[in-house]
Coordinates of C-alpha atoms in Angstrom, one line a residue:
M1 CA 110.0 110.7 107.0
R2 CA 108.7 114.2 106.5
N3 CA 109.7 115.1 110.1
P4 CA 111.2 113.1 112.9
F5 CA 108.7 111.3 115.1
A6 CA 109.5 110.9 118.8
T7 CA 107.8 109.2 121.7
S8 CA 108.9 108.4 125.2
A9 CA 110.5 105.1 123.8
T10 CA 111.8 105.9 120.3
Y11 CA 112.9 108.4 117.8
L12 CA 112.3 107.9 114.1
E13 CA 113.8 109.8 111.2
A14 CA 113.2 107.1 108.5
R15 CA 111.0 104.1 108.3
R16 CA 112.2 100.6 107.4
L17 CA 109.5 98.0 106.6
I18 CA 109.0 94.5 105.3
L19 CA 106.6 93.8 102.5
V20 CA 105.0 90.5 101.6
K21 CA 103.5 89.7 98.2
V22 CA 101.4 86.5 97.7
E23 CA 100.4 85.4 94.3
G24 CA 97.7 83.0 93.2
A25 CA 95.2 82.3 90.4
G26 CA 96.6 85.2 88.4
E27 CA 96.1 87.7 91.2
F28 CA 98.2 88.9 94.1
G29 CA 97.9 90.4 97.6
W30 CA 100.1 92.7 99.7
G31 CA 100.9 92.8 103.4
E32 CA 103.3 94.8 105.6
A33 CA 105.3 94.2 108.7
A34 CA 106.2 97.4 110.5
P35 CA 107.9 96.8 113.8
V36 CA 108.8 100.0 115.6
P37 CA 112.2 100.2 117.4
G38 CA 111.6 100.7 121.1
H39 CA 108.0 99.5 120.9
S40 CA 107.9 96.2 119.1
S41 CA 109.2 93.0 120.8
E42 CA 110.7 91.8 117.5
T43 CA 113.3 93.6 115.4
L44 CA 113.1 94.0 111.6
D45 CA 115.9 91.4 111.3
Q46 CA 114.0 88.9 113.4
V47 CA 110.9 89.4 111.3
W48 CA 112.8 88.8 108.1
D49 CA 114.4 85.7 109.5
S50 CA 110.9 84.4 110.4
L51 CA 109.7 85.0 106.9
E52 CA 112.8 83.3 105.3
E53 CA 112.2 80.2 107.4
A54 CA 108.5 80.2 106.6
A55 CA 109.2 80.6 102.9
A56 CA 111.5 77.6 103.0
D57 CA 108.8 75.5 104.7
V58 CA 106.3 76.6 102.0
I59 CA 108.7 75.5 99.3
A60 CA 109.1 72.1 101.1
G61 CA 105.3 71.8 101.3
S62 CA 105.0 72.0 105.1
G63 CA 104.7 74.5 107.9
D64 CA 102.3 77.3 108.9
R65 CA 102.4 81.0 108.8
P66 CA 105.1 82.4 111.2
P67 CA 104.0 84.1 114.4
G68 CA 104.1 87.8 115.2
P69 CA 104.5 90.6 112.7
A70 CA 105.8 88.2 110.0
G71 CA 102.6 86.2 110.2
A72 CA 100.5 89.3 110.4
A73 CA 102.1 90.6 107.1
W74 CA 101.6 87.2 105.5
A75 CA 97.9 87.1 106.6
Q76 CA 97.4 90.6 105.3
A77 CA 98.7 89.6 101.9
E78 CA 96.4 86.5 101.8
I79 CA 93.2 88.4 102.7
D80 CA 94.1 91.1 100.1
L81 CA 94.5 88.3 97.6
A82 CA 91.1 86.8 98.6
A83 CA 89.3 90.1 98.2
R84 CA 90.9 90.7 94.8
L85 CA 89.9 87.2 93.6
A86 CA 86.4 88.0 94.8
A87 CA 86.5 91.3 92.9
V88 CA 85.4 93.3 96.0
P89 CA 87.1 96.0 98.1
L90 CA 88.7 94.6 101.3
R91 CA 86.3 96.6 103.5
D92 CA 83.3 94.9 101.8
H93 CA 85.0 91.6 102.1
L94 CA 85.3 92.2 105.9
G95 CA 81.7 93.4 106.2
G96 CA 82.5 97.0 106.9
S97 CA 80.4 100.0 106.0
E98 CA 81.3 102.8 108.4
E99 CA 82.9 106.1 107.5
V100 CA 86.6 106.2 108.5
W101 CA 87.6 109.2 110.6
A102 CA 91.3 110.0 110.4
S103 CA 93.5 110.7 113.4
A104 CA 96.9 112.3 113.5
A105 CA 99.5 110.8 115.9
I106 CA 101.5 113.7 117.3
G107 CA 105.0 113.0 118.6
L108 CA 107.1 114.7 121.2
A109 CA 109.1 117.9 120.6
P110 CA 112.7 117.9 121.8
D111 CA 111.6 119.6 125.1
G112 CA 109.3 116.7 125.9
T113 CA 106.1 118.6 125.1
P114 CA 103.7 117.6 122.2
D115 CA 105.0 118.8 118.9
R116 CA 102.9 121.9 118.4
R117 CA 103.9 122.4 114.8
A118 CA 102.6 118.9 114.0
V119 CA 99.3 119.7 115.7
E120 CA 99.0 123.0 113.7
H121 CA 99.8 121.1 110.5
A122 CA 97.2 118.4 111.3
A123 CA 94.5 120.9 112.2
A124 CA 95.1 123.0 109.1
A125 CA 94.9 119.9 107.0
G126 CA 91.5 119.1 108.4
Y127 CA 92.1 116.5 111.0
R128 CA 89.4 116.5 113.7
H129 CA 91.1 114.0 116.0
A130 CA 94.7 113.6 117.2
K131 CA 96.6 111.5 119.6
L132 CA 99.2 113.3 121.7
K133 CA 102.3 111.4 122.7
I134 CA 103.1 112.2 126.4
S135 CA 105.7 111.1 129.0
E136 CA 106.2 111.4 132.7
N137 CA 107.8 114.8 132.1
T138 CA 104.9 116.3 130.1
D139 CA 103.3 119.1 132.1
P140 CA 99.4 118.8 132.2
A141 CA 99.3 122.6 131.9
I142 CA 101.0 122.4 128.5
L143 CA 98.5 119.8 127.4
A144 CA 95.7 122.0 128.5
G145 CA 97.1 124.8 126.4
V146 CA 97.2 122.6 123.3
I147 CA 93.6 121.4 123.8
E148 CA 92.4 125.0 124.3
D149 CA 94.2 126.4 121.3
F150 CA 92.8 123.7 118.9
P151 CA 89.0 123.6 119.7
S152 CA 88.2 121.9 116.3
V153 CA 90.2 118.9 117.3
T154 CA 89.4 116.2 119.9
F155 CA 92.4 114.6 121.5
G156 CA 93.6 111.3 123.0
A157 CA 96.8 110.8 124.9
D158 CA 99.4 108.0 124.7
A159 CA 101.9 107.6 127.5
N160 CA 103.7 104.4 126.1
E161 CA 104.1 102.9 129.6
S162 CA 105.7 106.1 131.1
L163 CA 103.3 107.2 133.9
A164 CA 103.6 104.4 136.5
S165 CA 105.8 106.4 138.8
V166 CA 104.0 109.8 138.6
P167 CA 102.0 110.9 141.7
R168 CA 98.3 110.4 141.7
T169 CA 97.7 114.2 141.5
H170 CA 99.5 114.1 138.1
L171 CA 97.2 111.4 136.8
E172 CA 94.2 113.4 138.2
A173 CA 95.4 116.5 136.4
I174 CA 95.5 114.6 133.1
D175 CA 92.1 113.1 133.8
N176 CA 90.7 116.7 134.1
L177 CA 91.7 117.6 130.6
G178 CA 88.9 115.6 128.9
F179 CA 91.0 113.3 126.7
S180 CA 89.0 110.8 124.6
Y181 CA 91.2 108.1 126.1
L182 CA 94.5 107.6 128.0
E183 CA 96.6 104.9 126.2
Q184 CA 99.0 102.6 128.1
P185 CA 99.8 104.8 131.1
G186 CA 101.7 102.0 132.9
P187 CA 103.8 98.9 132.1
S188 CA 102.4 96.3 129.8
S189 CA 102.3 93.7 132.6
A190 CA 100.5 95.9 135.1
L191 CA 96.9 94.8 134.3
A192 CA 95.7 95.1 137.9
W193 CA 97.1 98.6 138.2
H194 CA 95.3 99.6 134.9
R195 CA 92.1 98.1 136.2
S196 CA 92.3 100.3 139.3
L197 CA 92.8 103.3 137.0
C198 CA 89.6 102.5 135.3
D199 CA 87.8 103.0 138.6
L200 CA 89.9 106.1 139.6
L201 CA 89.8 108.1 136.4
A202 CA 86.9 109.3 134.3
T203 CA 89.1 109.2 131.1
P204 CA 88.7 105.8 129.4
I205 CA 91.9 103.7 129.7
S206 CA 93.2 102.1 126.5
L207 CA 95.8 99.3 126.5
D208 CA 98.2 98.8 123.6
E209 CA 101.5 97.3 124.6
S210 CA 99.6 95.2 127.1
A211 CA 97.6 93.8 124.1
S212 CA 100.5 92.3 122.3
T213 CA 99.2 88.7 121.9
V214 CA 95.8 87.0 121.4
D215 CA 96.1 85.6 124.9
A216 CA 96.8 89.1 126.3
V217 CA 93.7 90.5 124.6
R218 CA 91.7 87.7 126.1
R219 CA 93.0 88.4 129.6
I220 CA 92.3 92.2 129.3
T221 CA 88.8 91.4 128.1
A222 CA 88.0 88.8 130.7
D223 CA 89.4 90.9 133.6
A224 CA 88.1 94.3 132.3
S225 CA 91.6 95.6 132.7
A226 CA 90.8 98.5 130.4
D227 CA 87.9 100.4 128.8
I228 CA 89.4 100.1 125.4
V229 CA 91.8 97.6 123.7
N230 CA 94.1 98.8 121.0
L231 CA 94.6 96.4 118.1
K232 CA 97.1 96.7 115.3
V233 CA 96.9 95.1 111.9
G234 CA 100.7 94.9 111.9
R235 CA 100.6 92.8 115.1
F236 CA 97.7 90.4 114.4
G237 CA 96.8 90.6 110.7
T238 CA 93.6 91.9 109.2
A239 CA 91.1 89.1 109.9
Q240 CA 92.4 88.3 113.4
S241 CA 92.3 92.0 114.4
L242 CA 88.6 92.0 113.5
E243 CA 88.0 88.8 115.5
L244 CA 89.7 90.3 118.5
A245 CA 87.6 93.5 118.2
R246 CA 84.5 91.4 118.2
M247 CA 85.7 89.6 121.3
A248 CA 86.4 92.8 123.1
A249 CA 83.0 94.2 122.2
S250 CA 81.3 91.1 123.5
G251 CA 83.1 91.7 126.8
G252 CA 81.9 95.3 127.0
L253 CA 85.2 97.0 125.9
G254 CA 85.7 99.4 123.0
A255 CA 88.2 98.6 120.3
R256 CA 90.4 101.1 118.5
L257 CA 92.8 100.5 115.6
G258 CA 96.4 101.3 116.5
G259 CA 99.0 102.4 114.0
L260 CA 102.7 101.7 113.4
I261 CA 103.4 104.5 110.9
E262 CA 103.0 102.1 108.0
S263 CA 103.3 102.8 104.3
G264 CA 100.2 103.0 102.2
I265 CA 100.1 99.1 102.1
G266 CA 99.6 98.6 105.8
R267 CA 97.6 101.8 106.0
S268 CA 95.1 100.5 103.4
H269 CA 94.5 97.4 105.4
A270 CA 93.9 99.6 108.4
V271 CA 91.4 101.8 106.5
A272 CA 89.5 98.7 105.4
L273 CA 89.3 97.5 109.0
A274 CA 88.4 100.9 110.4
G275 CA 85.2 100.7 108.3
C276 CA 84.0 97.8 110.5
R277 CA 81.6 98.8 113.3
E278 CA 83.5 96.7 115.8
F279 CA 86.2 99.5 115.9
S280 CA 84.1 101.9 117.8
V281 CA 86.9 104.4 118.8
V282 CA 88.7 106.5 116.3
G283 CA 92.0 104.8 115.5
D284 CA 95.5 105.8 114.4
I285 CA 94.9 106.2 110.7
A286 CA 96.2 109.2 108.8
A287 CA 96.6 110.2 105.2
S288 CA 100.0 109.3 103.6
D289 CA 101.3 112.8 103.5
L290 CA 101.2 113.4 107.2
Y291 CA 104.4 111.4 107.8
F292 CA 106.0 110.8 104.4
D293 CA 106.9 112.9 101.4
D294 CA 106.0 110.0 99.1
D295 CA 104.5 106.5 99.4
L296 CA 104.7 103.0 97.8
V297 CA 101.1 103.1 96.5
S298 CA 98.8 105.1 94.3
P299 CA 96.5 106.8 94.8
H300 CA 97.7 108.1 98.1
R301 CA 95.3 108.0 101.0
R302 CA 93.6 111.5 101.0
L303 CA 91.8 113.4 103.7
V304 CA 88.4 114.7 102.9
E305 CA 86.6 116.7 105.6
G306 CA 88.3 114.8 108.4
R307 CA 87.7 111.4 106.8
L308 CA 89.7 109.0 104.7
E309 CA 88.4 108.0 101.3
S310 CA 87.3 104.4 101.2
P311 CA 88.7 102.4 98.3
V312 CA 86.4 101.2 95.6
R313 CA 88.8 99.0 93.7
P314 CA 89.2 95.3 94.7
G315 CA 91.4 94.3 97.6
I316 CA 93.2 97.1 99.4
G317 CA 92.2 99.4 96.6
V318 CA 95.6 100.8 95.6
E319 CA 98.3 100.1 93.0
V320 CA 101.6 99.2 94.5
D321 CA 104.7 100.8 93.0
E322 CA 106.9 97.8 92.6
A323 CA 109.6 99.9 90.8
A324 CA 109.8 102.2 93.9
I325 CA 110.1 99.1 96.1
A326 CA 112.9 97.6 94.1
A327 CA 114.8 100.9 94.1
R328 CA 114.6 101.0 97.9
A329 CA 114.9 97.4 98.9
F330 CA 117.7 96.2 101.2
W331 CA 116.8 92.5 100.8
S332 CA 114.5 90.5 98.7
L333 CA 113.4 86.9 98.6
V334 CA 111.3 85.0 96.1
A335 CA 109.8 81.7 97.1
E336 CA 107.9 79.6 94.6

């Protein structure tokens, strides 16, 4: 990674991913599993084991896609393949037409405050929205200073479950800062507590870790446990993320597209999804160069006046550098 990325739950200096390639009718599609240590319920090894088992079932002519991130990556690859076979960009295949506004996820500095250098870099690069990672130790006064110093940028905040024990006055101080949303302030299981926050705070409450399964998203929507539900293509796959966004919208909730610091493969799926009107809140989608010195695809996702360019080529709209993948691969498996 270009710079370390820290949250209240993890610290990343490099990114390990699993890629899935599905071939059929002379074409191919790509997907990505990107579990984040400290955030995802499954490890990279567990995802790989799921894919190995699923591949064996496919060879035997039985079995379904695996659950979790493994199945999400498989589903991404299949829908990319479908769009390529239809000779249309994935966004068009999904019915999207909206402009895609970029957002920079800003990690924590070693002192527990938002990484100001990362905010400066994002603002200088043209980002108009950013999400600040915060923790129970983040001083609201520091947050106020960041917001004041970067008037061209709107901000959301992501607590990654860390604010359950802070006093009410601390939550009210955060509420007074005018964030676009406050993401996952409490534990993933505390839906009633989050529902009470929706009434207490003016800042919209967004749930991410709480929305880890289809059933969980259904509960959040049915109980109005949040104002916004955060959906991740690396968690649900492309088509199912869109279905869940529609369900949330039908229940009066907003939907935003979360990120997992993916490579350009997962990021391209996210860009296609973000062009669908069901994702009404700016999501965690940034250009490739915000986090990585290089990428596994070309062209790289570029930022233009705060927006990400929409692909015009079929499928996810990028060429995957298979030589670069082969040079970096720890494991590989071919099933046919």
